[in-house]
Amino acid sequence: MPYEKLNISTPAPVLSWANHALGAEETKMAKNVASLPFVFKHVALMPDVHLGKGALVGSVIATKNAIIPAAVGVDVGCGMCAIKTPFKAAQLEGKLKKIRLDIEAAIPTGFNENKQVEKTVTNWQNWRDFKELHPGVQDLQGKAMKQMGSLGSGNHFIEVCLDTEDAVWLMLHSGSRNIGNMLAQCHINTAKELAKMASNRLPDPDLAYFIAGTPEFRAYWHDLQWAQNYARSNRDVMMERFVRIIEKHLAGGKKTKPLISVNCHHNYAEKEVHFGEEVYVTRKGAVRAQKEDYGIIPGSMGAKSYIIKGKGCAESYCSCSHGSGRLMSRARAKNVYTLDDLIEQTKGVECRKDTGIIDEIPAAYKPIEEVMNNQSDLVEVEATLKQVVCVKG
């Protein structure tokens, strides 16, 4: 679907790939961002766009000489990792529950962390830069080390999936855990304090920003890149354990090689060139989709997910959606749906079936097929997956 230019009066236009009209709050949020003087060219909204903090989740914001920490968000580097294995669906027969229990035993979820720090984590090169991070996190290195290789909570998940040719895929969704959250909060607070001191009139306090060239910008950019690297490594550590579990059940412990491997962020910022100019691109709930880029667009637990290749659409800043997007808040989902609804909507999926995950029920999310139809100009589908095991955070 080609984008639509929103009918709002802002210095920078807002282009939307969503197939629904934005609500009043969503429109206000888009308008607030597009009114900032350093926003480059236009703001792009992905098909799964919905309310966030400061900026809409599912927005791509290119800026010149400034960056908004709260637009990146607190789950810095949150993203997806997936591999295609050499295994086939028939090999999973009768093993799904044991696989799920092994995953839950090997990879901490929720607020839990690893009891021991494994060698791969200890050897991570970026620990040597920890002392250069924000002073507010200097007592958190031990916790950060124990949390590398843990899933977290909310919509984070680990799944065993099958594609349309019955190949087994392994997929997971996680970010930079507590250390990324704390780093983001430290810098967001600094940005807000600077805005107050400068008497900056912002349309929303959560749009407080840093200007390139200042010490505060440099400190944030340094910590942001560190947290994004932590998030990617966190996914790698979990995926390594996940692969070992699958090999134990399907190959008698024999090592295998992945046929395809993808690891991509969808809450992050990078310096990129667009329309011939170097800009800072913030993807808040969006995946980079440059030509030939592999990416992952998951549906809800019980829905399809997609491995995609980018088409390099300039107007979207070479981006696409990061999922299906929520239709309703977590609180509302808990009030509207019952445990029976969850059991019905996750039929055929080996997963927890309890009230603790009702907020993640498939009906709380937009239909992933609609989201994919709306971005046919942004991506092409390489593989369509359906989960058979799902472990929630």
Coordinates of C-alpha atoms in Angstrom, one line a residue, residues 11-383:
P11 CA 6.4 22.0 9.6
A12 CA 7.3 18.4 8.6
P13 CA 4.6 16.3 6.9
V14 CA 3.5 12.9 8.4
L15 CA 3.4 9.9 6.0
S16 CA 1.4 6.9 7.2
W17 CA 1.3 3.3 6.0
A18 CA -1.5 2.4 8.5
N19 CA -4.9 1.4 7.0
H20 CA -6.8 3.0 9.9
A21 CA -7.4 6.6 10.7
L22 CA -5.3 7.8 13.7
G23 CA -7.3 8.5 16.9
A24 CA -7.2 12.0 18.5
E25 CA -4.3 11.0 20.9
E26 CA -2.3 9.3 18.2
T27 CA -2.8 12.3 15.8
K28 CA -1.6 14.7 18.6
M29 CA 1.4 12.6 19.2
A30 CA 2.3 12.6 15.5
K31 CA 1.7 16.3 15.3
N32 CA 4.0 17.0 18.4
V33 CA 6.9 15.1 16.8
A34 CA 6.4 16.7 13.4
S35 CA 6.4 20.2 14.9
L36 CA 10.0 19.9 16.3
P37 CA 12.4 22.2 14.4
F38 CA 15.1 19.6 13.8
V39 CA 12.9 16.9 12.3
F40 CA 14.2 16.1 8.8
K41 CA 11.9 16.0 5.7
H42 CA 9.0 14.1 7.2
V43 CA 7.9 11.6 9.9
A44 CA 7.0 8.0 8.7
L45 CA 4.4 5.9 10.5
M46 CA 4.4 2.1 10.0
P47 CA 1.3 -0.1 9.5
D48 CA 1.4 -1.2 13.1
V49 CA 1.5 2.3 14.6
H50 CA -0.1 2.9 18.0
L51 CA 0.3 5.0 21.1
G52 CA 3.6 5.2 22.9
K53 CA 5.4 7.6 25.2
G54 CA 6.4 10.9 23.6
A55 CA 6.4 9.4 20.1
L56 CA 4.1 6.8 18.5
V57 CA 5.3 3.2 18.5
G58 CA 5.8 2.4 14.9
S59 CA 7.3 5.7 14.0
V60 CA 10.5 6.5 12.1
I61 CA 11.9 9.9 12.9
A62 CA 14.9 11.3 11.0
T63 CA 16.5 14.3 12.7
K64 CA 19.3 16.8 11.9
N65 CA 21.8 17.6 14.7
A66 CA 19.5 16.4 17.5
I67 CA 18.1 13.2 19.1
I68 CA 15.1 12.5 21.4
P69 CA 16.0 9.9 24.0
A70 CA 12.4 9.1 25.0
A71 CA 11.6 8.6 21.3
V72 CA 14.1 5.8 21.2
G73 CA 12.5 4.6 24.4
V74 CA 13.7 2.6 27.5
D75 CA 13.8 -0.9 25.9
V76 CA 17.0 0.2 24.0
G77 CA 17.9 -2.3 21.2
C78 CA 14.8 -4.4 21.7
G79 CA 14.6 -6.6 18.6
M80 CA 14.4 -10.0 17.1
C81 CA 16.6 -13.0 16.4
A82 CA 15.7 -16.0 14.2
I83 CA 17.5 -18.9 12.6
K84 CA 16.3 -21.5 10.1
T85 CA 17.5 -25.0 11.2
P86 CA 18.1 -28.1 9.0
F87 CA 15.3 -29.9 11.0
K88 CA 11.8 -30.7 9.8
A89 CA 8.4 -30.7 11.5
A90 CA 8.1 -34.5 11.8
Q91 CA 11.2 -34.5 14.1
L92 CA 9.3 -32.5 16.7
E93 CA 6.6 -35.1 17.1
G94 CA 5.9 -35.8 20.8
K95 CA 8.7 -33.5 22.0
L96 CA 7.1 -30.1 22.2
K97 CA 6.3 -30.0 25.9
K98 CA 9.8 -31.3 26.8
I99 CA 11.4 -28.6 24.6
R100 CA 9.3 -25.9 26.2
L101 CA 10.2 -27.0 29.7
D102 CA 13.9 -27.1 28.8
I103 CA 13.8 -23.6 27.3
E104 CA 12.1 -22.3 30.5
A105 CA 14.8 -24.1 32.6
A106 CA 17.7 -22.7 30.5
I107 CA 16.6 -19.1 29.8
P108 CA 15.4 -16.9 32.7
T109 CA 12.2 -15.0 32.0
G110 CA 10.4 -12.1 33.7
F111 CA 12.6 -10.3 36.3
N112 CA 14.8 -13.4 36.7
E113 CA 18.4 -13.6 35.9
N114 CA 21.1 -16.3 35.4
K115 CA 22.5 -17.8 38.6
Q116 CA 26.0 -18.0 37.0
V117 CA 27.7 -15.9 34.4
E118 CA 28.8 -18.1 31.5
K119 CA 32.2 -17.7 29.8
T120 CA 30.7 -16.2 26.6
V121 CA 29.2 -13.4 28.7
T122 CA 32.3 -12.8 30.8
N123 CA 34.4 -12.6 27.5
W124 CA 32.1 -9.9 25.9
Q125 CA 34.5 -7.2 24.8
N126 CA 32.2 -4.3 25.7
W127 CA 32.5 -4.8 29.5
R128 CA 35.8 -2.9 29.3
D129 CA 33.7 0.2 28.4
F130 CA 31.3 -0.1 31.4
K131 CA 33.1 2.5 33.5
E132 CA 32.5 5.0 30.7
L133 CA 28.7 4.6 31.0
H134 CA 26.5 7.1 32.9
P135 CA 27.5 7.4 36.6
G136 CA 23.9 6.4 37.5
V137 CA 24.5 2.8 36.4
Q138 CA 27.9 2.1 37.8
D139 CA 26.6 -0.2 40.5
L140 CA 24.8 -2.4 37.9
Q141 CA 27.6 -4.2 36.1
G142 CA 27.1 -7.4 38.1
K143 CA 23.3 -7.4 37.4
A144 CA 23.9 -6.6 33.7
M145 CA 26.3 -9.6 33.4
K146 CA 23.8 -12.0 35.1
Q147 CA 20.9 -10.7 32.9
M148 CA 22.8 -11.2 29.6
G149 CA 21.1 -14.3 28.3
S150 CA 17.7 -13.6 29.8
L151 CA 14.4 -12.8 28.2
G152 CA 12.6 -10.2 30.3
S153 CA 8.8 -9.8 30.5
G154 CA 5.9 -8.2 28.6
N155 CA 5.7 -9.1 24.9
H156 CA 9.2 -10.8 24.8
F157 CA 9.1 -14.4 23.7
I158 CA 10.9 -17.5 22.5
E159 CA 9.3 -19.6 19.8
V160 CA 9.8 -22.8 17.8
C161 CA 8.1 -22.2 14.4
L162 CA 7.4 -24.0 11.2
D163 CA 7.5 -22.4 7.8
T164 CA 5.2 -23.4 4.9
E165 CA 7.7 -26.1 3.8
D166 CA 7.8 -27.6 7.4
A167 CA 11.3 -26.4 8.1
V168 CA 11.9 -25.7 11.8
W169 CA 12.8 -22.1 12.8
L170 CA 13.9 -20.7 16.1
M171 CA 12.8 -17.2 17.0
L172 CA 13.1 -14.9 20.0
H173 CA 12.3 -11.3 20.9
S174 CA 14.2 -9.4 23.6
G175 CA 16.2 -6.2 24.4
S176 CA 18.8 -4.7 26.7
R177 CA 17.1 -5.7 29.9
N178 CA 17.5 -3.6 33.1
I179 CA 20.8 -2.0 32.1
G180 CA 19.3 -0.5 28.9
N181 CA 16.2 0.7 30.8
M182 CA 18.3 2.4 33.5
L183 CA 20.7 4.0 31.0
A184 CA 17.7 5.4 29.0
Q185 CA 16.0 6.7 32.1
C186 CA 19.2 8.5 33.3
H187 CA 19.6 10.3 29.9
I188 CA 15.8 11.1 29.5
N189 CA 15.9 12.8 32.9
T190 CA 19.0 14.8 31.9
A191 CA 17.2 15.9 28.7
K192 CA 14.2 17.0 30.6
E193 CA 16.3 18.9 33.1
L194 CA 18.1 20.7 30.3
A195 CA 14.8 21.6 28.6
K196 CA 13.6 23.1 31.9
M197 CA 16.8 25.1 32.4
A198 CA 16.6 26.5 28.9
S199 CA 12.8 27.2 29.2
N200 CA 12.2 25.2 26.1
R201 CA 8.6 25.1 25.1
L202 CA 8.0 21.5 24.1
P203 CA 4.7 20.2 22.9
D204 CA 5.3 17.2 25.3
P205 CA 8.0 17.0 28.1
D206 CA 8.9 13.5 26.7
L207 CA 10.2 15.1 23.6
A208 CA 13.1 16.7 25.4
Y209 CA 16.2 16.4 23.2
F210 CA 20.0 16.6 23.0
I211 CA 21.8 18.8 20.5
A212 CA 24.7 17.3 18.5
G213 CA 28.1 18.5 19.6
T214 CA 27.1 18.9 23.3
P215 CA 28.6 16.7 26.0
E216 CA 25.1 15.4 26.9
F217 CA 24.6 14.3 23.3
R218 CA 27.9 12.6 23.2
A219 CA 27.3 10.8 26.5
Y220 CA 23.9 9.6 25.3
W221 CA 25.0 8.5 21.9
H222 CA 27.9 6.5 23.5
D223 CA 25.6 4.8 26.0
L224 CA 22.9 4.2 23.4
Q225 CA 25.3 2.3 21.1
W226 CA 26.6 0.3 24.1
A227 CA 23.1 -0.7 25.1
Q228 CA 22.2 -1.6 21.5
N229 CA 25.2 -3.9 21.3
Y230 CA 24.3 -5.4 24.7
A231 CA 20.8 -6.2 23.4
R232 CA 22.1 -7.9 20.2
S233 CA 24.6 -10.0 22.3
N234 CA 21.8 -10.9 24.8
R235 CA 19.8 -12.4 21.9
D236 CA 22.9 -14.2 20.6
V237 CA 23.5 -15.8 24.0
M238 CA 19.9 -17.0 24.4
M239 CA 19.8 -18.2 20.8
E240 CA 23.0 -20.3 21.4
R241 CA 21.3 -22.0 24.4
F242 CA 18.1 -22.4 22.4
V243 CA 19.9 -24.1 19.6
R244 CA 21.7 -26.6 22.0
I245 CA 18.2 -27.6 23.4
I246 CA 16.8 -28.2 19.9
E247 CA 19.9 -30.2 18.9
K248 CA 19.6 -32.3 22.1
H249 CA 16.0 -33.3 21.2
L250 CA 16.3 -33.5 17.4
A251 CA 19.9 -34.4 16.7
G252 CA 21.1 -36.3 19.8
G253 CA 23.3 -33.4 20.8
K254 CA 25.1 -33.2 17.4
K255 CA 26.0 -29.7 16.4
T256 CA 24.3 -28.2 13.3
K257 CA 24.7 -25.1 11.2
P258 CA 21.9 -22.6 10.7
L259 CA 20.6 -22.2 7.1
I260 CA 19.6 -18.6 7.6
S261 CA 20.4 -16.3 10.6
V262 CA 18.8 -12.9 11.3
N263 CA 19.3 -10.5 14.3
C264 CA 17.7 -7.0 14.0
H265 CA 16.8 -4.2 16.3
H266 CA 13.4 -2.4 16.3
N267 CA 13.9 0.2 19.1
Y268 CA 17.1 2.1 18.3
A269 CA 18.8 5.0 16.6
E270 CA 21.6 5.0 14.0
K271 CA 23.4 7.6 11.8
E272 CA 22.3 7.0 8.2
V273 CA 22.2 8.8 4.8
H274 CA 18.8 9.5 3.4
F275 CA 17.9 11.8 0.6
G276 CA 21.6 12.6 0.2
E277 CA 22.0 13.9 3.8
E278 CA 23.5 12.4 6.9
V279 CA 20.8 12.2 9.6
Y280 CA 20.0 10.5 12.9
V281 CA 17.3 7.9 12.3
T282 CA 15.2 6.8 15.3
R283 CA 13.1 3.7 14.7
K284 CA 10.7 3.4 17.6
G285 CA 9.0 0.0 16.9
A286 CA 10.3 -0.3 13.3
V287 CA 12.8 -2.5 11.5
R288 CA 15.4 -1.3 9.0
A289 CA 14.4 -2.5 5.5
Q290 CA 17.1 -1.4 3.2
K291 CA 17.4 -3.3 -0.1
E292 CA 18.3 -6.9 0.7
D293 CA 18.2 -6.4 4.5
Y294 CA 16.7 -9.4 6.3
G295 CA 14.2 -8.6 9.0
I296 CA 11.6 -10.2 11.2
I297 CA 8.0 -9.2 11.7
P298 CA 6.3 -11.3 14.3
G299 CA 2.6 -11.7 14.9
S300 CA 1.1 -12.4 18.3
M301 CA 1.3 -15.8 20.1
G302 CA -1.1 -17.8 17.9
A303 CA -0.6 -15.8 14.7
K304 CA 1.8 -16.0 11.8
S305 CA 5.2 -14.3 11.7
Y306 CA 7.3 -13.3 8.7
I307 CA 10.9 -13.3 7.7
I308 CA 11.3 -10.4 5.2
K309 CA 13.7 -8.8 2.9
G310 CA 13.7 -5.0 2.6
K311 CA 12.8 -3.1 -0.7
G312 CA 14.7 0.1 0.3
C313 CA 11.7 2.5 0.1
A314 CA 13.1 6.0 0.5
E315 CA 9.9 7.6 1.9
S316 CA 9.9 5.1 4.9
Y317 CA 13.6 5.8 5.5
C318 CA 14.1 2.2 4.4
S319 CA 11.9 0.9 7.3
C320 CA 9.0 -1.4 7.9
S321 CA 6.8 -2.5 10.8
H322 CA 8.1 -4.4 13.8
G323 CA 5.1 -6.5 14.5
S324 CA 1.3 -6.4 14.3
G325 CA 0.8 -3.6 16.9
R326 CA -1.6 -3.6 19.9
L327 CA -5.3 -3.1 19.4
M328 CA -5.9 -2.6 23.1
S329 CA -3.9 -1.9 26.3
R330 CA -2.8 -4.7 28.6
A331 CA -5.2 -3.6 31.3
R332 CA -8.1 -3.6 28.9
A333 CA -7.2 -7.1 27.5
K334 CA -7.2 -8.5 31.0
N335 CA -10.7 -7.0 31.6
V336 CA -12.1 -8.1 28.2
Y337 CA -10.7 -11.7 27.9
T338 CA -10.8 -14.8 30.0
L339 CA -8.6 -17.8 30.4
D340 CA -11.0 -19.8 28.2
D341 CA -10.5 -17.2 25.5
L342 CA -6.7 -17.6 25.8
I343 CA -6.9 -21.4 25.6
E344 CA -9.1 -21.2 22.5
Q345 CA -6.9 -18.6 20.7
T346 CA -3.7 -20.5 21.3
K347 CA -4.9 -23.9 20.2
G348 CA -2.1 -26.0 18.7
V349 CA 0.6 -24.0 20.4
E350 CA 2.6 -25.5 23.3
C351 CA 2.6 -22.6 25.8
R352 CA 1.6 -21.5 29.2
K353 CA -2.2 -21.4 29.5
D354 CA -2.8 -19.3 32.6
T355 CA -4.2 -15.8 33.6
G356 CA -0.6 -14.4 33.8
I357 CA -0.4 -13.9 30.1
I358 CA -4.0 -12.9 29.2
D359 CA -2.6 -9.4 28.3
E360 CA -0.7 -11.1 25.4
I361 CA -3.8 -12.9 24.0
P362 CA -3.8 -12.8 20.1
A363 CA -7.0 -10.7 20.0
A364 CA -5.3 -7.8 21.8
Y365 CA -3.2 -7.3 18.6
K366 CA -4.0 -6.2 15.1
P367 CA -4.3 -8.9 12.5
I368 CA -0.8 -9.4 11.2
E369 CA -2.0 -10.2 7.6
E370 CA -3.5 -6.7 7.4
V371 CA -0.3 -5.1 8.6
M372 CA 1.7 -7.1 6.0
N373 CA -0.7 -6.1 3.2
N374 CA -0.1 -2.4 4.1
Q375 CA 3.6 -2.6 3.5
S376 CA 4.0 -4.6 0.3
D377 CA 5.9 -1.5 -1.1
L378 CA 8.4 -1.8 1.9
V379 CA 9.2 -5.5 2.1
E380 CA 8.9 -8.8 0.3
V381 CA 8.2 -12.0 2.3
E382 CA 11.0 -14.6 2.4
A383 CA 9.3 -17.1 4.8

